[in-house]
Amino acid sequence: MAFRDLREFLGVLEEKGELIKLKKELEDGYEVSALAWELAERSGPAVQFHLKGYDIPLVMGLHGTLRRNCIALGLEPKESDKENYYQIRNFIAGLLESKDKWIKPVKVDKAPCQEVSLTGAEVDLGKLPVAKWSPMDGGPYITLTNIITRNMASQQWRRNTGMYRVMINDKTTTNVMCCATQHIGIHIAIARQKGMKTIPLAIALGVDPVINIVSTTKTSFGDDEFDFAGAIRGEPVEMVTCKTVDLDVPANAEIIIEGNLDIDPEGATIEGPFAEWMGYYEEPMMLPRFHVTAITHRRDPLYATCIVGHPKNDGEVIRFPVIQANNYNILRRVVAGFRDFVAPWNTRGYKVVVQVNKRYPGWGMQAALAALTTSQGFASANIAVAVSEDIDPWDQDQVDWAIATRVDPALDVVILPPSGVYPLNPAASQRVDVDSETGYTEYSFVGKMAIDATKKLASENRRPTGTTVEPDYQALEFVRKNWQSYGL
Ligand SMILES: Cc1cc2nc3c(=O)[nH]c(=O)nc-3n(C[C@H](O)[C@H](O)[C@H](O)COP(=O)(O)O)c2cc1C
Ligand SMILES: [Mn+2]
């Protein structure tokens, strides 16, 4: 199964009643953002519409429900969010491990995304239907991006695509949010260490939804997400060479923005604030500036977007099952008695839960510490909780009950000292814009807390956790069968 492009996906969504084309034109960015908020609140459909003042139509909410993400991945959607979460997580985690199934992209000469090519004085980012989405935002933001860069130190074509936010400054420049712990941050640091002042960069907008999903998935550094997309699609992604920079981009995209990222720390400019996915306005930061050399697009392009901030906006829904799939794979290998791992939706990945079958004393704390110290866990989790098999790690009410009743705070909590982490961490302090020693960009410092909320054992020199209250199941069955007889 593979969608050729965004349009084919939209066609299927419309057929299934998952996409509505609005007749009404929207007035401004705030109305778009409020509509996104309410659609997230209601787990509503994807929408296509026009924004006043712009010719290019917008599509929004493509990834807004786990159900739609199942459709995007060619999986049969199931009834509940829980089933769809596990279905997507396991599918992504499985393919990440099956490198033999990864398929390299193929090159094409003629591409829909280059039907129109604007260079030099023709470049005008203001033509894109991108507005200020939230009152305190520092500018108009492009959000559903696929940002392609290369490892400039590698002889091979080591490429990365990641989804990173982009603030428009003027007709020809933007900032790109590229922090140290992301692969683009590593590309920048490597190029800086080689003494380079700029690197080529391309932004693909409006793509086959699988490409958005791989740009959000945390693969290992050095992996090409387009090879991984090939595995999901069951056929290669078609790529075309950019008009003005030495990079390849998905040929069937709606719009491509090409140019050079100024990585000289002197060239950084203020970006933000931005109403971000973790539910806070992100403070302004100094970020590299992107100088656009060309915009290419289809003759009648669509502009795909998402607006973050609501806990169930498409940005969160797309991230939630895939971003931790790699972490799940790592923990599966290193945690003794491993059963499951969930980064709960409501805590935006800053709290994670690992479930273990504790056969030996101490395995609970080992699991919680391991969840904090994989590279992804280290970069993004502040709190890890280990639970026993009787607690469903998906159900945060059960996890809270385990924390409240199985944790002696003096014995079952380990605090790790502050370390450099992903900067979009609301609890972190001391942000560093550019580290002159390493060339790394954007990180913060925060400590970490491991909580062992597993059942306690006598062999741990503890009073064993009591027996959980459960009904007599035979009696319960009897009561249920005879429910009417109680006059209820
Ligand atoms: C809508 C959306 C916007 C995102 N914006 C950013 C961003 O601005 N900066 C960032 O570091 N990560 C951002 N992410 C998360 C990254 O896409 C994700 O961590 C991905 O793994 C990065 O690619 P990489 O692993 O190749 O670095 C965003 C995710 C989504 C879904
Ligand atoms: Mn990557």
XYZ file of C-alpha atoms and ligand atoms in Angstrom:
520
model
C 0.000 0.000 0.000
C 1.267 3.442 -0.780
C -0.287 6.828 -1.343
C 1.336 8.450 -4.324
C 0.997 11.881 -2.777
C -1.016 14.079 -0.430
C -3.878 14.311 -2.961
C -4.420 10.584 -3.121
C -4.529 10.491 0.694
C -7.025 13.376 0.758
C -9.209 11.509 -1.738
C -9.343 8.468 0.547
C -10.018 10.632 3.616
C -12.882 12.369 1.829
C -14.373 9.041 0.756
C -14.294 7.851 4.367
C -15.885 11.063 5.680
C -12.569 12.007 7.330
C -12.083 15.221 5.306
C -14.503 18.102 4.900
C -14.007 20.887 2.350
C -15.239 24.105 3.969
C -17.304 26.466 1.848
C -16.586 29.372 4.173
C -13.374 31.394 3.822
C -11.553 31.915 7.125
C -10.775 35.496 8.163
C -7.336 35.285 9.771
C -4.758 33.083 11.490
C -6.450 33.235 14.876
C -9.652 31.840 13.402
C -7.642 29.019 11.776
C -5.945 28.303 15.091
C -9.242 28.358 17.026
C -10.763 25.979 14.462
C -7.750 23.661 14.922
C -8.256 23.814 18.704
C -11.946 22.921 18.498
C -11.330 20.145 15.950
C -8.742 18.667 18.343
C -11.178 18.994 21.246
C -13.822 17.076 19.278
C -11.433 14.673 17.489
C -13.024 16.123 14.360
C -12.242 15.574 10.678
C -9.430 17.004 8.572
C -10.453 20.202 6.770
C -9.610 21.969 3.524
C -10.319 25.691 3.254
C -9.212 29.090 2.041
C -7.713 31.805 4.212
C -8.616 35.383 3.257
C -5.897 37.062 1.202
C -4.264 33.882 -0.117
C -4.817 31.873 -3.311
C -3.366 28.594 -2.048
C -5.881 26.394 -0.150
C -4.927 24.964 3.249
C -5.441 21.439 4.550
C -5.288 20.859 8.286
C -5.830 17.955 10.660
C -4.380 15.270 8.355
C -2.833 13.506 11.339
C -5.423 14.685 13.862
C -6.649 11.284 15.075
C -4.894 7.948 15.589
C -7.520 6.539 13.231
C -6.330 8.802 10.399
C -2.727 7.905 11.157
C -3.664 4.225 10.792
C -5.147 5.022 7.371
C -1.980 6.964 6.472
C 0.122 3.909 7.332
C -2.126 1.424 5.522
C -3.351 -0.146 8.787
C -6.999 -1.051 9.372
C -8.209 1.376 12.082
C -9.510 -0.259 15.258
C -12.189 0.966 17.675
C -10.244 2.564 20.500
C -7.341 4.993 20.761
C -5.520 2.418 22.863
C -5.725 -0.257 20.167
C -4.689 2.209 17.455
C -1.793 3.487 19.579
C -0.383 -0.012 20.053
C -1.035 -0.929 16.439
C 0.914 2.093 15.158
C 3.677 1.870 17.783
C 4.276 -1.824 17.128
C 4.185 -1.401 13.354
C 6.745 1.436 13.443
C 8.907 -0.294 16.084
C 8.913 -3.525 14.045
C 9.930 -1.853 10.775
C 12.624 0.197 12.523
C 14.230 -3.124 13.463
C 13.803 -4.710 10.009
C 16.452 -2.921 7.984
C 16.212 -5.612 5.296
C 12.780 -4.180 4.437
C 13.984 -0.594 4.035
C 13.851 0.583 0.421
C 16.097 3.288 -1.022
C 14.391 6.139 -2.878
C 14.582 6.368 -6.679
C 15.538 9.502 -8.600
C 13.251 11.071 -11.198
C 13.984 13.956 -13.599
C 10.541 15.481 -13.862
C 8.586 16.180 -10.733
C 5.169 17.630 -9.862
C 6.779 19.667 -7.081
C 8.788 21.570 -9.719
C 5.999 22.442 -12.169
C 6.524 26.054 -11.121
C 9.977 27.259 -10.114
C 10.506 30.652 -8.518
C 14.033 31.943 -7.980
C 15.802 35.255 -7.291
C 13.408 38.201 -7.028
C 10.416 35.883 -7.607
C 10.885 34.265 -4.180
C 8.196 35.470 -1.776
C 7.316 33.424 1.308
C 4.417 35.841 1.858
C 2.501 34.055 -0.935
C 2.171 30.954 1.260
C -1.012 30.955 3.370
C 0.944 31.221 6.601
C -0.291 33.635 9.246
C 0.334 34.367 12.903
C -1.607 31.546 14.561
C -1.527 32.676 18.211
C -1.502 36.166 19.731
C 1.964 35.977 21.326
C 3.712 34.201 18.419
C 6.859 35.960 17.191
C 5.718 35.673 13.558
C 3.967 33.423 11.049
C 4.929 29.755 11.462
C 5.271 26.861 9.019
C 4.664 23.723 11.073
C 4.080 20.484 9.134
C 7.588 20.524 7.673
C 9.927 17.877 6.322
C 13.353 19.466 6.665
C 16.083 17.813 4.676
C 19.784 18.245 5.422
C 22.942 16.204 4.865
C 25.872 15.197 7.006
C 28.475 17.385 5.322
C 31.365 15.359 6.779
C 30.241 12.068 5.296
C 31.501 10.792 1.944
C 28.202 9.026 1.446
C 24.931 10.797 0.944
C 23.931 10.743 4.622
C 20.611 12.503 4.672
C 18.088 13.365 7.360
C 14.528 14.566 7.352
C 12.952 15.900 10.515
C 9.893 17.930 11.382
C 11.057 21.226 12.868
C 9.156 24.504 13.158
C 9.995 27.395 10.839
C 9.293 31.070 11.571
C 8.992 33.353 8.545
C 10.973 36.585 8.915
C 10.445 38.229 5.546
C 10.040 37.385 1.850
C 13.240 35.328 1.655
C 14.336 34.331 5.166
C 13.121 32.185 8.039
C 14.539 30.668 11.202
C 14.653 26.916 11.719
C 14.259 25.399 15.175
C 17.182 23.005 15.214
C 18.295 21.947 18.653
C 21.320 19.950 19.761
C 19.564 16.690 20.487
C 17.934 16.443 17.054
C 19.685 15.099 13.979
C 19.680 18.495 12.262
C 21.471 19.837 15.366
C 24.156 17.172 14.926
C 24.469 18.052 11.207
C 24.959 21.697 12.153
C 27.531 20.891 14.832
C 29.502 18.679 12.403
C 29.491 21.385 9.716
C 30.555 24.028 12.266
C 33.406 21.829 13.414
C 34.514 21.623 9.744
C 34.529 25.437 9.629
C 31.539 25.714 7.276
C 29.363 28.826 7.450
C 26.285 27.520 5.623
C 24.664 24.178 4.816
C 22.085 23.402 2.105
C 18.579 22.843 3.428
C 15.222 22.068 1.814
C 11.720 22.043 3.252
C 9.150 19.716 1.677
C 5.521 20.678 2.335
C 2.373 18.736 1.496
C 3.690 15.188 1.123
C 2.440 11.623 1.216
C 1.499 11.357 4.939
C 4.032 8.556 5.484
C 6.782 11.131 4.951
C 5.395 13.379 7.699
C 5.346 10.327 9.955
C 8.974 9.344 9.275
C 10.074 12.952 9.782
C 8.569 12.732 13.266
C 9.873 9.254 14.108
C 13.137 9.098 16.033
C 15.347 6.801 13.953
C 19.028 6.304 14.745
C 21.420 9.042 13.682
C 22.764 8.172 10.208
C 19.579 6.389 9.129
C 17.869 7.892 6.095
C 14.194 8.337 6.952
C 13.324 8.085 3.238
C 14.637 4.479 3.201
C 12.396 3.846 6.214
C 9.461 5.472 4.390
C 10.112 2.959 1.592
C 9.604 0.127 4.094
C 6.269 1.547 5.247
C 5.086 2.263 1.703
C 6.292 -1.049 0.305
C 7.754 0.906 -2.589
C 10.432 3.568 -2.948
C 9.864 7.289 -2.488
C 10.514 9.208 -5.725
C 13.029 12.010 -5.262
C 14.116 14.879 -7.481
C 17.159 17.127 -7.231
C 16.526 20.670 -6.052
C 16.871 23.567 -8.516
C 19.377 25.635 -6.517
C 20.946 23.410 -3.820
C 22.586 19.989 -3.813
C 19.786 18.045 -2.107
C 17.051 15.648 -3.204
C 13.427 16.145 -2.151
C 10.204 14.103 -2.516
C 9.086 14.606 -6.123
C 5.371 14.435 -5.320
C 5.384 17.166 -2.661
C 3.103 20.147 -3.144
C 5.698 22.813 -2.317
C 9.487 22.870 -1.807
C 11.451 25.685 -0.186
C 15.192 25.515 -0.985
C 18.119 27.484 0.329
C 21.069 27.732 2.665
C 21.061 27.691 6.444
C 23.467 30.221 7.927
C 25.139 28.234 10.712
C 27.618 30.918 11.726
C 26.592 31.742 15.324
C 26.965 35.422 14.350
C 24.143 34.999 11.824
C 21.589 33.745 14.380
C 18.520 35.904 14.959
C 15.678 35.946 17.468
C 12.945 33.391 16.918
C 9.724 33.006 18.911
C 7.795 33.071 21.119
C 5.666 30.237 19.752
C 2.560 28.533 21.170
C 4.096 25.051 21.435
C 2.981 21.439 21.707
C 3.717 21.067 25.418
C 1.067 23.655 26.213
C 3.291 26.689 26.831
C 4.550 29.565 24.759
C 8.164 28.773 23.982
C 10.433 31.688 24.909
C 12.325 33.497 22.166
C 15.683 32.001 21.259
C 18.599 32.760 18.970
C 18.355 30.456 15.957
C 20.142 29.988 12.620
C 18.643 31.905 9.727
C 17.576 30.176 6.510
C 18.126 32.103 3.264
C 15.703 30.917 0.617
C 17.069 30.600 -2.918
C 14.019 29.009 -4.580
C 10.399 28.058 -4.021
C 9.098 25.372 -6.369
C 5.563 24.031 -6.390
C 2.804 22.319 -8.310
C 0.740 24.394 -10.705
C -2.159 24.407 -8.189
C -0.481 23.666 -4.848
C -2.139 22.771 -1.558
C -0.628 23.924 1.722
C -0.687 21.327 4.519
C -0.446 22.618 8.071
C -1.073 21.776 11.690
C -1.399 24.069 14.667
C -0.007 22.865 17.952
C -0.810 23.756 21.574
C -3.907 21.644 22.252
C -3.011 18.295 23.915
C -4.690 16.425 21.061
C -3.678 18.550 18.065
C -2.289 16.700 15.053
C 1.292 17.433 16.072
C 0.752 15.545 19.308
C -1.289 12.760 17.746
C 1.350 12.060 15.111
C 4.227 12.164 17.623
C 2.613 10.196 20.392
C 2.859 6.636 18.990
C 5.950 7.038 16.792
C 8.448 9.277 18.569
C 9.075 6.719 21.333
C 9.050 3.615 19.083
C 12.846 3.566 18.922
C 13.053 3.975 22.694
C 10.650 1.066 23.101
C 12.956 -1.064 20.924
C 16.003 -0.132 23.004
C 14.282 -0.736 26.343
C 12.986 -4.083 25.146
C 16.618 -5.164 24.873
C 18.137 -3.632 27.981
C 15.469 -3.860 30.683
C 15.360 -7.136 32.590
C 11.777 -8.426 32.764
C 10.602 -5.788 30.248
C 6.896 -5.855 29.409
C 5.893 -2.483 27.965
C 6.757 1.178 27.662
C 4.375 4.126 27.224
C 5.022 7.862 27.023
C 1.564 8.982 28.169
C -0.296 11.443 25.985
C -1.201 13.888 28.787
C 2.402 14.360 29.955
C 3.786 15.084 26.472
C 6.639 12.601 26.879
C 8.134 14.323 29.932
C 6.879 11.451 32.072
C 7.333 7.899 30.798
C 6.120 4.594 32.212
C 7.913 1.265 31.933
C 6.216 -1.967 32.912
C 8.287 -4.902 34.218
C 7.849 -8.396 35.477
C 10.098 -8.033 38.533
C 11.636 -11.419 39.144
C 14.636 -10.126 41.109
C 15.038 -7.430 43.766
C 15.902 -4.044 42.266
C 14.597 -4.595 38.747
C 11.979 -1.855 39.212
C 14.511 0.900 39.796
C 16.753 -0.524 37.066
C 13.861 -0.217 34.600
C 13.045 3.368 35.607
C 16.710 4.406 35.344
C 17.071 2.701 31.958
C 14.027 4.586 30.639
C 15.761 7.848 31.582
C 19.144 7.016 30.112
C 18.546 5.870 26.519
C 19.462 8.773 24.244
C 15.814 9.666 23.561
C 14.782 9.194 27.195
C 17.762 11.228 28.312
C 16.921 14.047 25.910
C 13.242 14.299 26.650
C 11.973 12.528 29.799
C 12.079 14.189 33.216
C 10.311 11.475 35.181
C 10.268 7.712 34.632
C 7.953 5.431 36.576
C 8.388 1.659 36.753
C 5.221 -0.373 37.383
C 4.459 -4.058 37.818
C 2.495 -6.218 35.433
C -0.804 -5.674 37.220
C -0.722 -1.961 36.316
C -1.702 -0.940 32.784
C 0.954 1.609 31.703
C -1.571 3.144 29.283
C -3.943 3.984 32.164
C -2.555 6.930 34.144
C -5.158 6.486 36.908
C -3.669 3.070 37.597
C -0.108 4.448 37.364
C -0.991 7.204 39.866
C -2.468 4.611 42.211
C 0.786 2.647 42.069
C 2.842 5.790 42.762
C 0.593 6.738 45.670
C 0.559 3.290 47.286
C 3.812 1.521 46.384
C 6.416 4.260 46.685
C 8.274 5.130 49.838
C 9.663 8.491 48.728
C 12.735 7.993 50.922
C 13.602 4.659 49.294
C 12.021 4.435 45.848
C 12.978 7.710 44.204
C 16.369 8.465 42.634
C 17.181 12.000 41.521
C 19.818 12.403 38.810
C 21.808 15.649 38.605
C 20.966 18.235 35.907
C 22.263 17.503 32.418
C 21.960 19.003 28.946
C 18.619 18.107 27.360
C 16.236 19.002 24.545
C 15.510 22.719 25.063
C 11.717 22.638 24.745
C 11.449 21.422 28.299
C 9.230 23.686 30.378
C 10.815 22.503 33.634
C 14.405 23.015 32.487
C 16.570 26.024 33.178
C 19.721 27.680 31.913
C 19.189 27.544 28.165
C 22.322 27.641 26.004
C 21.897 29.109 22.511
C 25.186 28.038 20.948
C 27.913 26.141 22.741
C 31.151 27.673 21.460
C 33.121 24.608 22.555
C 31.153 21.938 20.671
C 29.193 23.961 18.109
C 25.983 22.460 19.425
C 22.911 24.598 19.358
C 20.046 25.022 21.784
C 19.898 22.931 24.891
C 18.773 23.325 28.506
C 19.588 21.706 31.844
C 17.241 19.620 33.947
C 17.530 16.874 36.562
C 15.683 13.567 36.333
C 13.566 11.490 38.670
C 13.276 7.701 38.600
C 10.346 6.308 40.583
C 10.105 2.625 41.394
C 6.349 2.080 41.764
C 6.549 -1.687 41.296
C 5.180 -4.050 43.956
C 7.734 -4.374 46.751
C 9.258 -7.739 47.690
C 10.460 -9.127 51.034
C 13.788 -9.850 49.268
C 14.148 -6.080 48.840
C 14.083 -5.803 52.652
C 10.657 -4.259 52.361
C 7.252 -4.972 53.705
C 5.793 -6.753 50.681
C 3.081 -4.875 48.791
C -0.317 -6.115 49.970
C -2.680 -8.267 48.008
C -4.798 -6.213 45.624
C -8.514 -6.226 46.387
C -10.490 -8.033 43.763
C -14.034 -9.350 43.860
C -14.765 -13.032 43.983
C -15.101 -13.460 40.233
C -17.687 -16.232 40.487
C -19.855 -14.020 42.702
C -19.297 -11.080 40.365
C -20.371 -13.154 37.393
C -23.489 -14.156 39.347
C -24.304 -10.513 40.193
C -23.850 -9.442 36.604
C -26.027 -12.229 35.263
C -28.791 -11.456 37.753
C -28.519 -7.682 37.559
C -32.235 -7.230 36.851
C -33.172 -9.171 39.973
C -31.777 -6.397 42.220
C -34.311 -3.942 40.843
C -31.487 -1.664 39.604
C 4.300 19.319 14.331
C 5.665 19.004 14.895
C 6.583 20.016 15.055
C 7.847 19.740 15.579
N 8.721 20.776 15.723
C 9.954 20.535 16.223
C 10.884 21.607 16.362
O 10.606 22.758 16.035
N 12.103 21.318 16.859
C 12.448 20.051 17.225
O 13.566 19.861 17.652
N 11.595 19.008 17.097
C 10.354 19.225 16.610
N 9.470 18.178 16.480
C 9.889 16.818 16.883
C 10.755 16.175 15.820
O 10.098 16.186 14.575
C 11.113 14.714 16.147
O 11.816 14.684 17.370
C 11.940 14.027 15.065
O 12.401 12.782 15.555
C 13.116 14.858 14.635
O 13.807 14.244 13.571
P 15.281 13.677 13.793
O 15.095 12.519 14.736
O 15.720 13.265 12.435
O 16.073 14.796 14.373
C 8.202 18.430 15.945
C 7.269 17.406 15.766
C 6.016 17.679 15.251
C 5.040 16.561 15.063
Mn 16.762 11.513 11.815
